Coordinates of C-alpha atoms in Angstrom, one line a residue:
Chain A
X1 CA -270.7 33.7 -147.5
X2 CA -268.0 34.8 -145.2
X3 CA -267.1 37.9 -144.9
X4 CA -263.7 39.2 -144.3
X5 CA -262.6 38.5 -140.5
X6 CA -259.9 39.9 -137.9
X7 CA -259.4 38.4 -134.7
X8 CA -258.3 39.9 -131.9
X9 CA -261.4 42.6 -132.2
X10 CA -259.2 44.8 -128.9
X11 CA -256.0 44.7 -128.2
X12 CA -254.5 46.4 -125.0
X13 CA -251.3 46.2 -124.5
X14 CA -248.2 48.0 -123.1
X15 CA -245.8 50.3 -124.5
X16 CA -242.5 48.7 -125.6
X17 CA -244.4 44.8 -126.3
X18 CA -245.2 43.0 -130.0
X19 CA -248.6 43.0 -130.9
X20 CA -250.0 40.1 -133.9
X21 CA -252.7 41.3 -136.1
X22 CA -254.7 38.4 -137.6
X23 CA -256.8 38.4 -141.2
X24 CA -258.5 36.7 -143.3
X25 CA -259.5 37.5 -146.3
X26 CA -262.6 36.0 -147.8
X27 CA -261.7 32.5 -150.0
X28 CA -260.7 33.2 -152.9
X29 CA -259.7 36.3 -152.7
X30 CA -256.1 37.3 -154.1
X31 CA -256.0 41.3 -153.1
X32 CA -255.8 42.0 -149.4
X33 CA -254.5 45.5 -147.8
X34 CA -253.9 46.6 -144.6
X35 CA -254.9 50.3 -143.4
X36 CA -254.9 52.4 -140.1
X37 CA -257.3 54.2 -139.3
X38 CA -256.4 56.4 -136.4
X39 CA -258.9 58.8 -134.4
X40 CA -260.3 62.5 -136.2
X41 CA -258.4 60.8 -139.2
X42 CA -258.6 59.4 -142.7
X43 CA -257.7 55.6 -143.7
X44 CA -254.9 54.6 -143.9
X45 CA -252.6 52.2 -146.7
X46 CA -249.9 50.3 -144.8
X47 CA -249.2 47.3 -147.0
X48 CA -251.0 45.3 -150.1
X49 CA -250.8 41.6 -151.2
X50 CA -251.3 40.8 -154.4
X51 CA -251.6 36.9 -155.7
X52 CA -247.5 35.7 -155.5
X53 CA -246.3 38.7 -155.9
X54 CA -243.7 41.1 -153.6
X55 CA -245.8 43.1 -151.8
X56 CA -246.2 47.1 -151.8
X57 CA -245.0 48.2 -148.5
X58 CA -244.6 51.4 -149.5
X59 CA -247.3 52.6 -146.5
X60 CA -245.4 51.3 -143.8
X61 CA -244.5 53.8 -141.5
X62 CA -241.6 52.6 -139.7
X63 CA -239.5 49.5 -139.1
X64 CA -241.3 48.1 -136.3
X65 CA -244.1 47.2 -138.4
X66 CA -244.2 43.9 -140.7
X67 CA -246.8 41.7 -142.3
X68 CA -246.8 38.7 -143.9
X69 CA -249.5 36.3 -146.0
X70 CA -249.1 32.5 -145.8
X71 CA -250.4 30.6 -149.1
X72 CA -252.4 33.1 -150.5
X73 CA -254.7 33.3 -147.5
X74 CA -253.8 34.6 -143.7
X75 CA -252.5 37.2 -143.2
X76 CA -250.7 38.5 -140.5
X77 CA -249.1 42.3 -139.2
X78 CA -247.2 42.2 -136.8
X79 CA -245.7 45.5 -134.6
X80 CA -242.7 45.5 -132.9
X81 CA -242.2 47.5 -129.5
X82 CA -245.3 49.1 -130.3
X83 CA -245.4 53.0 -128.9
X84 CA -249.2 54.9 -127.8
X85 CA -248.8 56.3 -131.4
X86 CA -249.1 53.0 -132.5
X87 CA -252.8 53.2 -131.3
X88 CA -255.5 52.9 -134.0
X89 CA -258.1 50.7 -135.3
X90 CA -256.2 48.1 -137.8
X91 CA -258.8 47.6 -140.8
X92 CA -257.9 44.6 -143.2
X93 CA -260.1 44.2 -146.9
X94 CA -259.6 41.9 -149.4
X95 CA -260.8 42.1 -153.2
X96 CA -261.3 39.3 -156.0
X97 CA -259.0 40.8 -158.5
X98 CA -255.9 44.2 -157.9
X99 CA -257.2 47.0 -160.4
X100 CA -259.1 50.5 -159.8
X101 CA -262.7 48.8 -160.4
X102 CA -262.8 46.5 -158.0
X103 CA -264.9 47.0 -154.7
X104 CA -262.6 46.6 -151.5
X105 CA -264.2 44.2 -148.4
X106 CA -263.6 45.6 -145.0
X107 CA -263.5 43.5 -142.0
X108 CA -264.5 45.2 -138.4
X109 CA -260.8 45.5 -137.8
X110 CA -259.0 45.3 -134.6
X111 CA -258.7 47.9 -132.2
X112 CA -255.3 48.8 -130.6
X113 CA -254.5 50.6 -127.2
X114 CA -251.2 51.1 -127.0
X115 CA -250.9 52.1 -122.6
Chain B
X1 CA -250.0 61.8 -155.6
X2 CA -254.1 61.3 -156.0
X3 CA -255.6 62.7 -153.4
X4 CA -259.3 63.0 -151.7
X5 CA -260.7 65.8 -150.0
X6 CA -264.6 65.0 -148.1
X7 CA -266.6 68.0 -146.2
X8 CA -265.7 68.0 -142.7
X9 CA -268.7 66.6 -139.8
X10 CA -270.5 66.3 -138.2
X11 CA -273.2 66.0 -140.5
X12 CA -276.1 66.9 -138.1
X13 CA -279.8 66.2 -139.8
X14 CA -283.5 65.9 -138.9
X15 CA -285.3 62.6 -141.0
X16 CA -286.3 63.5 -144.0
X17 CA -284.4 66.5 -144.9
X18 CA -281.6 66.5 -148.3
X19 CA -278.7 65.4 -147.5
X20 CA -275.5 66.7 -149.6
X21 CA -271.7 65.3 -148.6
X22 CA -269.0 66.9 -151.0
X23 CA -266.3 64.7 -152.5
X24 CA -263.6 66.1 -154.9
X25 CA -260.2 64.3 -155.9
X26 CA -257.3 65.2 -157.2
X27 CA -255.8 62.1 -159.9
X28 CA -254.1 61.3 -163.0
X29 CA -255.1 58.7 -165.9
X30 CA -258.9 57.7 -164.7
X31 CA -259.9 56.6 -161.2
X32 CA -263.2 54.7 -160.3
X33 CA -264.3 56.7 -156.7
X34 CA -266.4 54.9 -154.4
X35 CA -268.1 55.6 -150.9
X36 CA -268.1 53.4 -148.3
X37 CA -270.0 54.0 -145.2
X38 CA -269.2 52.5 -141.6
X39 CA -272.3 51.7 -139.8
X40 CA -271.0 52.5 -135.2
X41 CA -269.6 48.8 -134.7
X42 CA -269.2 47.7 -138.0
X43 CA -266.4 47.7 -140.7
X44 CA -266.6 49.7 -143.9
X45 CA -268.9 48.4 -146.5
X46 CA -269.3 49.7 -149.7
X47 CA -272.6 52.3 -150.0
X48 CA -271.7 52.8 -154.5
X49 CA -269.0 53.9 -156.8
X50 CA -268.7 54.9 -159.9
X51 CA -265.5 54.0 -163.0
X52 CA -266.1 56.9 -165.2
X53 CA -266.8 59.8 -165.8
X54 CA -270.6 60.8 -166.1
X55 CA -271.8 57.6 -164.1
X56 CA -274.0 57.8 -161.7
X57 CA -273.4 55.5 -159.0
X58 CA -276.9 54.7 -156.5
X59 CA -277.7 52.6 -154.1
X60 CA -280.6 52.6 -151.1
X61 CA -281.5 55.9 -151.9
X62 CA -277.9 57.3 -152.4
X63 CA -276.5 59.0 -155.0
X64 CA -273.3 59.9 -157.0
X65 CA -272.5 61.2 -160.2
X66 CA -268.7 61.1 -161.5
X67 CA -267.8 64.4 -162.9
X68 CA -264.5 65.3 -164.4
X69 CA -264.9 68.8 -164.9
X70 CA -265.5 69.4 -161.7
X71 CA -263.3 66.5 -159.9
X72 CA -266.0 65.5 -157.6
X73 CA -268.6 63.1 -156.5
X74 CA -271.1 64.2 -154.5
X75 CA -273.4 61.7 -152.3
X76 CA -276.6 63.3 -151.8
X77 CA -279.9 61.7 -150.6
X78 CA -283.1 62.6 -151.4
X79 CA -284.7 61.8 -147.7
X80 CA -282.2 61.0 -144.5
X81 CA -283.7 58.1 -141.8
X82 CA -281.7 57.9 -138.9
X83 CA -281.0 54.3 -139.5
X84 CA -278.7 56.6 -142.2
X85 CA -276.3 57.5 -139.1
X86 CA -272.8 55.9 -140.1
X87 CA -269.9 57.8 -140.5
X88 CA -269.2 58.3 -144.8
X89 CA -265.9 57.6 -146.7
X90 CA -265.6 59.0 -150.5
X91 CA -262.1 57.0 -152.1
X92 CA -260.7 56.9 -155.4
X93 CA -258.9 54.3 -156.5
X94 CA -255.8 54.9 -159.5
X95 CA -254.0 52.2 -161.6
X96 CA -253.1 48.4 -161.6
X97 CA -251.8 47.8 -158.4
X98 CA -252.3 50.6 -156.2
X99 CA -255.0 50.9 -152.8
X100 CA -257.3 52.9 -152.6
X101 CA -256.9 56.7 -151.4
X102 CA -259.8 57.7 -148.8
X103 CA -261.2 61.1 -147.8
X104 CA -261.0 61.6 -143.8
X105 CA -265.1 60.3 -143.6
X106 CA -268.4 62.6 -142.3
X107 CA -269.6 61.6 -139.8
X108 CA -273.6 61.6 -140.1
X109 CA -276.6 62.3 -137.6
X110 CA -280.1 61.8 -138.4
X111 CA -282.1 63.0 -135.4
X112 CA -285.8 61.8 -135.7

């Protein structure tokens, strides 16, 4: 079946512009995660959605970052007034349920470059 | 808080060599442990996992055993192939609604 998809695959923007990154999780998966992968770093958790519960935003690095999930499916990560340090690969993952044993299924990522 | 430490790469091996990538963790409670792999140009995918102490995860010739006494989950493969060249991430999943905690990744290059 279809996996997690993300768009765009690559995004180049100028410092100060806003960007929107999209994630389509696997159908029926209730949990959705956003991570950031910077060069030489591991994966940094950003935000997590589980069903209709309030999202866990504890990983968002600043108030320029926000995310929403509409209808329990598609999610959009928005970065306002982008900075060069925002350049990274943004990864989305979904899982059927939340829980410590659950496998997360990752999308291919969006590579963001802020000039 | 929870954390994962894995050996830094890059690791370069000849084909058919033995592979070990070390991973240790710090966590409260009873976490699950994962190895994810990222092949060139692709997204992360699960390689194997173990959900309780002494469990062994295995897949594609790779193995890792959940050792609570040494808080480790080292990845091993007896004979690597060129196609195993990738970045390997050790990760930890803990109580209900927390995201995975990842190590920084180890890049493996296998040469023919």
